[in-house]
CSV table of C-alpha atoms in Angstrom, one decimal:
chain,number,residue,atom,x,y,z
A,260,UNK,CA,59.5,95.9,85.8
A,261,UNK,CA,60.2,92.3,84.6
A,262,UNK,CA,62.9,90.1,87.4
A,263,UNK,CA,66.6,90.4,85.9
A,264,UNK,CA,67.4,87.7,88.4
A,265,UNK,CA,65.3,84.8,89.3
A,266,UNK,CA,66.8,84.3,93.1
A,267,UNK,CA,69.0,86.3,94.9
A,268,UNK,CA,70.7,86.5,98.7
A,269,UNK,CA,71.8,89.0,100.4
A,270,UNK,CA,74.2,88.0,103.2
A,271,UNK,CA,74.0,90.4,106.5
A,272,UNK,CA,75.9,90.4,109.9
A,273,UNK,CA,73.2,89.4,112.4
A,274,UNK,CA,75.1,90.8,115.3
A,275,UNK,CA,74.8,94.4,113.9
A,276,UNK,CA,72.1,96.7,115.8
A,277,UNK,CA,68.9,95.3,115.2
A,278,UNK,CA,67.1,98.8,114.9
A,279,UNK,CA,69.5,100.3,112.0
A,280,UNK,CA,70.0,96.5,110.4
A,281,UNK,CA,65.9,96.4,110.0
A,282,UNK,CA,65.9,99.5,108.4
A,283,UNK,CA,69.0,98.3,105.8
A,284,UNK,CA,67.5,95.4,105.3
A,285,UNK,CA,64.3,97.4,104.4
A,286,UNK,CA,66.2,99.7,102.2
A,287,UNK,CA,67.7,96.9,100.5
A,288,UNK,CA,64.7,94.5,100.0
A,289,UNK,CA,62.5,98.0,98.9
A,290,UNK,CA,65.1,98.4,95.6
A,291,UNK,CA,66.1,94.7,94.8
A,292,UNK,CA,62.6,93.8,95.2
A,293,UNK,CA,61.2,94.6,91.9
A,294,UNK,CA,64.1,93.2,89.6
A,295,UNK,CA,64.5,89.8,91.6
A,296,UNK,CA,62.3,86.9,91.5
A,297,UNK,CA,63.1,85.5,94.9
A,298,UNK,CA,65.0,87.4,97.6
A,299,UNK,CA,66.3,85.3,100.0
A,300,UNK,CA,68.5,86.6,103.2
A,301,UNK,CA,71.0,85.0,104.9
A,302,UNK,CA,72.2,86.0,108.5
A,303,UNK,CA,75.5,85.3,109.8
A,304,UNK,CA,76.1,84.5,113.6
A,305,UNK,CA,79.9,84.0,114.2
A,306,UNK,CA,83.1,84.9,112.2
A,307,UNK,CA,83.1,82.7,109.5
A,308,UNK,CA,79.6,82.3,109.0
A,309,UNK,CA,79.4,84.4,105.3
A,310,UNK,CA,82.7,82.3,104.1
A,311,UNK,CA,80.7,79.0,104.7
A,312,UNK,CA,77.3,80.2,103.3
A,313,UNK,CA,79.1,81.8,100.1
A,314,UNK,CA,80.8,78.0,99.8
A,315,UNK,CA,78.4,75.9,100.2
A,316,UNK,CA,74.8,78.2,99.1
A,317,UNK,CA,76.1,80.6,96.5
A,318,UNK,CA,75.9,78.3,93.7
A,319,UNK,CA,72.0,78.4,94.5
A,320,UNK,CA,71.6,82.0,93.8
A,321,UNK,CA,71.9,83.9,90.4
A,322,UNK,CA,72.8,86.7,92.3
A,323,UNK,CA,74.8,87.6,95.9
A,324,UNK,CA,75.2,90.6,97.8
A,325,UNK,CA,77.2,91.5,100.9
A,326,UNK,CA,75.1,93.8,103.5
A,327,UNK,CA,78.0,95.0,105.9
A,328,UNK,CA,81.4,96.4,106.1
A,329,UNK,CA,84.7,95.4,105.0
A,330,UNK,CA,85.0,92.0,107.2
A,331,UNK,CA,81.6,90.7,105.8
A,332,UNK,CA,83.0,91.4,102.1
A,333,UNK,CA,86.4,89.9,102.8
A,334,UNK,CA,84.7,86.6,104.3
A,335,UNK,CA,82.3,86.5,101.1
A,336,UNK,CA,85.2,87.2,98.8
A,337,UNK,CA,87.3,83.5,100.2
A,338,UNK,CA,83.9,81.7,100.3
A,339,UNK,CA,83.3,83.1,96.3
A,340,UNK,CA,86.8,82.9,94.6
A,341,UNK,CA,87.1,79.1,96.0
A,342,UNK,CA,83.9,78.6,93.5
A,343,UNK,CA,84.6,77.4,90.0
A,344,UNK,CA,82.0,79.9,88.7
A,345,UNK,CA,80.5,82.1,91.4
A,346,UNK,CA,77.8,84.1,90.6
A,347,UNK,CA,78.0,87.8,90.7
A,348,UNK,CA,78.9,89.5,93.4
A,349,UNK,CA,77.3,92.9,95.0
A,350,UNK,CA,78.5,95.2,97.4
A,351,UNK,CA,76.0,96.7,99.9
A,352,UNK,CA,78.2,99.0,102.2
A,353,UNK,CA,77.2,99.7,105.7
A,354,UNK,CA,80.6,98.9,107.7
A,355,UNK,CA,82.9,101.4,109.2
A,356,UNK,CA,85.1,102.4,106.3
A,357,UNK,CA,83.9,100.5,103.1
A,358,UNK,CA,87.4,100.6,101.9
A,359,UNK,CA,86.8,98.2,98.9
A,360,UNK,CA,83.0,99.9,98.1
A,361,UNK,CA,85.5,102.7,97.9
A,362,UNK,CA,87.9,101.6,95.6
A,363,UNK,CA,85.5,99.9,93.0
A,364,UNK,CA,83.3,103.4,94.0
A,365,UNK,CA,80.4,102.1,94.8
A,366,UNK,CA,77.8,104.7,96.2
A,367,UNK,CA,78.3,104.5,100.3
A,368,UNK,CA,74.4,105.3,100.2
A,369,UNK,CA,73.0,102.1,100.7
A,370,UNK,CA,69.5,102.6,98.5
A,371,UNK,CA,72.1,104.4,95.6
A,372,UNK,CA,74.4,101.0,96.0
A,373,UNK,CA,71.5,98.2,95.6
A,374,UNK,CA,70.3,100.8,92.2
A,375,UNK,CA,73.8,100.0,91.1
A,376,UNK,CA,73.5,96.5,90.9
A,377,UNK,CA,70.3,96.7,88.7
A,378,UNK,CA,71.1,99.3,86.6
A,379,UNK,CA,74.6,98.2,85.9
A,380,UNK,CA,76.3,95.0,84.2
A,381,UNK,CA,78.9,93.0,86.3
A,382,UNK,CA,82.4,93.5,85.2
A,383,UNK,CA,85.6,90.8,86.0
A,384,UNK,CA,87.8,92.6,88.6
A,385,UNK,CA,91.2,91.1,90.0
A,386,UNK,CA,91.2,89.3,93.7
A,387,UNK,CA,95.0,89.1,95.6
A,388,UNK,CA,96.0,85.8,97.1
A,389,UNK,CA,98.2,84.9,100.3
A,390,UNK,CA,99.1,81.9,101.3
A,391,UNK,CA,95.9,80.2,99.7
A,392,UNK,CA,93.6,82.8,101.2
A,393,UNK,CA,92.3,85.7,99.2
A,394,UNK,CA,91.9,89.8,100.0
A,395,UNK,CA,89.6,92.2,97.9
A,396,UNK,CA,91.6,95.2,99.3
A,397,UNK,CA,95.3,95.0,100.4
A,398,UNK,CA,97.4,92.9,102.3
A,399,UNK,CA,99.8,94.4,104.9
A,400,UNK,CA,102.5,94.1,107.4
A,401,UNK,CA,103.9,96.4,109.8
A,402,UNK,CA,102.5,99.6,111.3
A,403,UNK,CA,99.3,98.9,109.1
A,404,UNK,CA,98.7,95.5,111.6
A,405,UNK,CA,99.7,97.5,114.7
A,406,UNK,CA,97.1,100.4,114.2
A,407,UNK,CA,94.3,97.6,113.5
A,408,UNK,CA,94.9,95.8,116.5
A,409,UNK,CA,94.9,98.7,118.4
A,410,UNK,CA,91.8,100.3,117.4
A,411,UNK,CA,89.5,100.7,120.6
A,412,UNK,CA,85.9,98.9,119.7
A,413,UNK,CA,84.2,101.1,121.9
A,414,UNK,CA,85.8,104.0,119.7
A,415,UNK,CA,85.0,102.5,116.9
A,416,UNK,CA,81.3,102.6,117.3
A,417,UNK,CA,81.0,105.9,118.6
A,418,UNK,CA,83.9,107.8,116.3
A,419,UNK,CA,83.9,105.4,113.5
A,420,UNK,CA,86.6,106.1,111.0
A,421,UNK,CA,88.1,108.4,113.1
A,422,UNK,CA,89.4,105.9,115.1
A,423,UNK,CA,91.3,104.7,112.9
A,424,UNK,CA,93.0,107.8,112.3
A,425,UNK,CA,93.3,107.7,116.5
A,426,UNK,CA,94.9,104.3,116.2
A,427,UNK,CA,97.6,105.2,113.3
A,428,UNK,CA,98.8,108.4,115.9
A,429,UNK,CA,98.9,106.4,118.5
A,430,UNK,CA,101.4,104.0,116.8
A,431,UNK,CA,103.3,106.1,114.8
A,432,UNK,CA,105.9,107.1,117.6
A,433,UNK,CA,106.8,103.5,118.3
A,434,UNK,CA,106.5,102.4,114.6
A,435,UNK,CA,109.5,99.5,114.7
A,436,UNK,CA,111.3,98.8,111.5
A,437,UNK,CA,111.8,95.1,110.6
A,438,UNK,CA,114.2,93.5,107.9
A,439,UNK,CA,112.6,91.9,104.9
A,440,UNK,CA,113.2,90.5,101.4
A,441,UNK,CA,110.8,90.7,98.7
A,442,UNK,CA,110.9,88.1,95.7
A,443,UNK,CA,109.4,88.0,92.7
A,444,UNK,CA,110.6,86.8,89.5
A,445,UNK,CA,114.4,86.9,88.7
A,446,UNK,CA,114.6,90.3,91.4
A,447,UNK,CA,115.4,90.4,95.0
A,448,UNK,CA,114.8,93.2,97.5
A,449,UNK,CA,116.1,93.8,100.8
A,450,UNK,CA,116.1,96.1,103.5
A,451,UNK,CA,114.2,97.4,106.6
A,452,UNK,CA,110.7,99.1,106.2
A,453,UNK,CA,108.2,100.2,109.1
A,454,UNK,CA,105.5,99.0,107.0
A,455,UNK,CA,104.7,97.0,103.3
A,456,UNK,CA,101.4,97.2,101.9
A,457,UNK,CA,99.9,95.2,98.9
A,458,UNK,CA,97.3,96.4,97.1
A,459,UNK,CA,94.2,95.4,94.5
A,460,UNK,CA,92.2,98.0,95.6
A,461,UNK,CA,93.0,101.8,96.3
A,462,UNK,CA,91.8,103.0,99.6
A,463,UNK,CA,92.5,102.5,103.1
A,464,UNK,CA,91.3,103.9,106.1
A,465,UNK,CA,88.9,105.8,103.6
A,466,UNK,CA,91.7,107.4,102.0
A,467,UNK,CA,92.5,106.9,98.3
A,468,UNK,CA,95.8,105.8,97.5
A,469,UNK,CA,97.5,107.4,94.2
A,470,UNK,CA,96.7,104.3,91.9
A,471,UNK,CA,95.2,103.8,89.3
A,472,UNK,CA,91.1,102.7,89.0
A,473,UNK,CA,91.9,100.0,86.3
A,474,UNK,CA,94.3,98.6,88.2
A,475,UNK,CA,91.9,96.7,89.8
A,476,UNK,CA,91.6,94.6,86.2
A,477,UNK,CA,95.6,94.6,85.5
A,478,UNK,CA,96.5,91.6,87.1
A,479,UNK,CA,99.0,92.9,88.8
A,480,UNK,CA,99.5,94.3,93.1
A,481,UNK,CA,100.6,97.4,93.8
A,482,UNK,CA,103.4,97.2,96.4
A,483,UNK,CA,104.5,99.9,98.8
A,484,UNK,CA,107.4,99.7,100.6
A,485,UNK,CA,107.7,102.2,103.6
A,486,UNK,CA,110.8,103.2,105.9
A,487,UNK,CA,110.3,105.2,109.0
A,488,UNK,CA,111.3,108.3,107.0
A,489,UNK,CA,108.4,107.5,104.7
A,490,UNK,CA,105.6,108.1,106.9
A,491,UNK,CA,105.1,111.6,106.6
A,492,UNK,CA,105.7,111.6,102.5
A,493,UNK,CA,103.1,108.4,102.8
A,494,UNK,CA,100.5,110.7,105.3
A,495,UNK,CA,100.9,113.9,102.5
A,496,UNK,CA,99.6,111.4,100.2
A,497,UNK,CA,96.7,110.5,101.7
A,498,UNK,CA,95.9,113.5,102.8
A,499,UNK,CA,96.2,115.4,99.0
A,500,UNK,CA,92.8,116.0,97.3
A,501,UNK,CA,93.9,114.7,94.1
A,502,UNK,CA,96.1,111.7,95.1
A,503,UNK,CA,96.8,110.7,91.3
A,504,UNK,CA,98.7,113.9,91.0
A,505,UNK,CA,101.5,111.9,93.1
A,506,UNK,CA,104.4,110.2,91.4
A,507,UNK,CA,106.7,107.1,93.3
A,508,UNK,CA,110.0,108.3,93.6
A,509,UNK,CA,113.0,107.4,95.0
A,510,UNK,CA,113.7,108.3,98.8
A,511,UNK,CA,111.8,106.4,101.5
A,512,UNK,CA,109.1,104.7,99.9
A,513,UNK,CA,109.5,102.5,97.2
A,514,UNK,CA,106.7,101.5,95.1
A,515,UNK,CA,106.2,99.2,92.4
A,516,UNK,CA,104.1,96.7,90.7
A,517,UNK,CA,104.5,92.7,90.2
A,518,UNK,CA,101.9,89.4,90.0
A,519,UNK,CA,103.5,87.2,92.4
A,520,UNK,CA,105.7,88.4,95.5
A,521,UNK,CA,107.3,86.1,98.1
A,522,UNK,CA,107.7,88.1,101.3
A,523,UNK,CA,110.2,87.4,104.2
A,524,UNK,CA,110.5,88.9,107.4
A,525,UNK,CA,113.4,88.0,109.8
A,526,UNK,CA,111.1,86.8,112.5
A,527,UNK,CA,107.2,85.7,111.3
A,528,UNK,CA,105.0,88.9,111.7
A,529,UNK,CA,101.6,89.4,111.7
A,530,UNK,CA,99.9,90.2,108.1
A,531,UNK,CA,96.8,92.5,107.8
A,532,UNK,CA,94.0,91.0,105.1
A,533,UNK,CA,91.5,93.4,104.3
A,534,UNK,CA,91.2,94.6,108.3
A,535,UNK,CA,91.6,91.3,109.6
A,536,UNK,CA,94.3,89.8,111.1
A,537,UNK,CA,95.0,86.0,111.2
A,538,UNK,CA,98.2,85.2,109.0
A,539,UNK,CA,102.1,85.0,109.8
A,540,UNK,CA,104.9,86.1,106.9
A,541,UNK,CA,106.6,84.4,105.2
A,542,UNK,CA,103.6,84.9,102.2
A,543,UNK,CA,103.2,84.4,98.8
A,544,UNK,CA,100.9,86.9,97.0
A,545,UNK,CA,99.8,86.6,94.2
A,546,UNK,CA,96.7,87.8,91.7
A,547,UNK,CA,94.1,85.8,90.2
A,548,UNK,CA,93.3,88.4,87.0
A,549,UNK,CA,89.1,89.1,86.8
A,550,UNK,CA,88.2,86.4,88.8
A,551,UNK,CA,84.9,87.7,90.0
A,552,UNK,CA,82.1,89.7,88.6
A,553,UNK,CA,81.3,92.6,90.4
A,554,UNK,CA,79.0,95.7,90.5
A,555,UNK,CA,80.5,99.1,90.2
A,556,UNK,CA,80.0,102.7,88.3
A,557,UNK,CA,81.2,102.9,84.7
A,558,UNK,CA,84.9,104.5,84.6
A,559,UNK,CA,83.8,107.8,82.7
A,560,UNK,CA,86.5,109.3,80.7
A,561,UNK,CA,86.6,113.3,80.4
């Protein structure tokens, strides 16, 4: 097989379990080797390393890949989106939820995901931004942040995605409403909610949201405003096998789309971006239309 890419790099979490990590790196190199002239393995040691490596070294490569979970993807996105013309980006799922990989339809099997990189052409997708930081999948405040902070790392390592479900159940009874103000274009919305979510992707905690796959290329964010009485509806939607059949209706869950929105809360609130919590409200959210090129399966129509 003739090399498709002259030089490629795989960024991976150096603190992952060593036996599993060696196996994953072996699978990755075995699949990519025939299609890559030179393959570099870039190991991270500390939070922020993946972002730094992307900013400082991405332009050395014709292809850059992330081997890890949503946290590693989030860092890579922030490093790549800041570059003028970043190389194509491939995601090799290796985390607990792999929500952005799910949003793109990337196989969760590592060998299949690596083969996808060699068998397809990269396509442009949207990336979200909040106060100068980027997110691939979602930005959220309220219940989503409480659930993320409540996750027990021991449960996460032993039970994987079940830990997210258990965490959500534990915080449901203590969900507190907060006053918010959303401003987009000439429109302003105010009220109280227990959770506000802005999506670029379409998966959260391994659950699929009722959003169009094409939404990753439409230049719009999908906004959900959930009041306390709407939690049961939201969980019902997430548990459906065919969430695409759900149509937003009036009531306790508001849904709308926009390219830019300002979110303010009565008191500063912690925000969750792709599972990472380091920002507070107020926040200005926007999309960067087709900002990065990624590998994903072709969308087939019936």
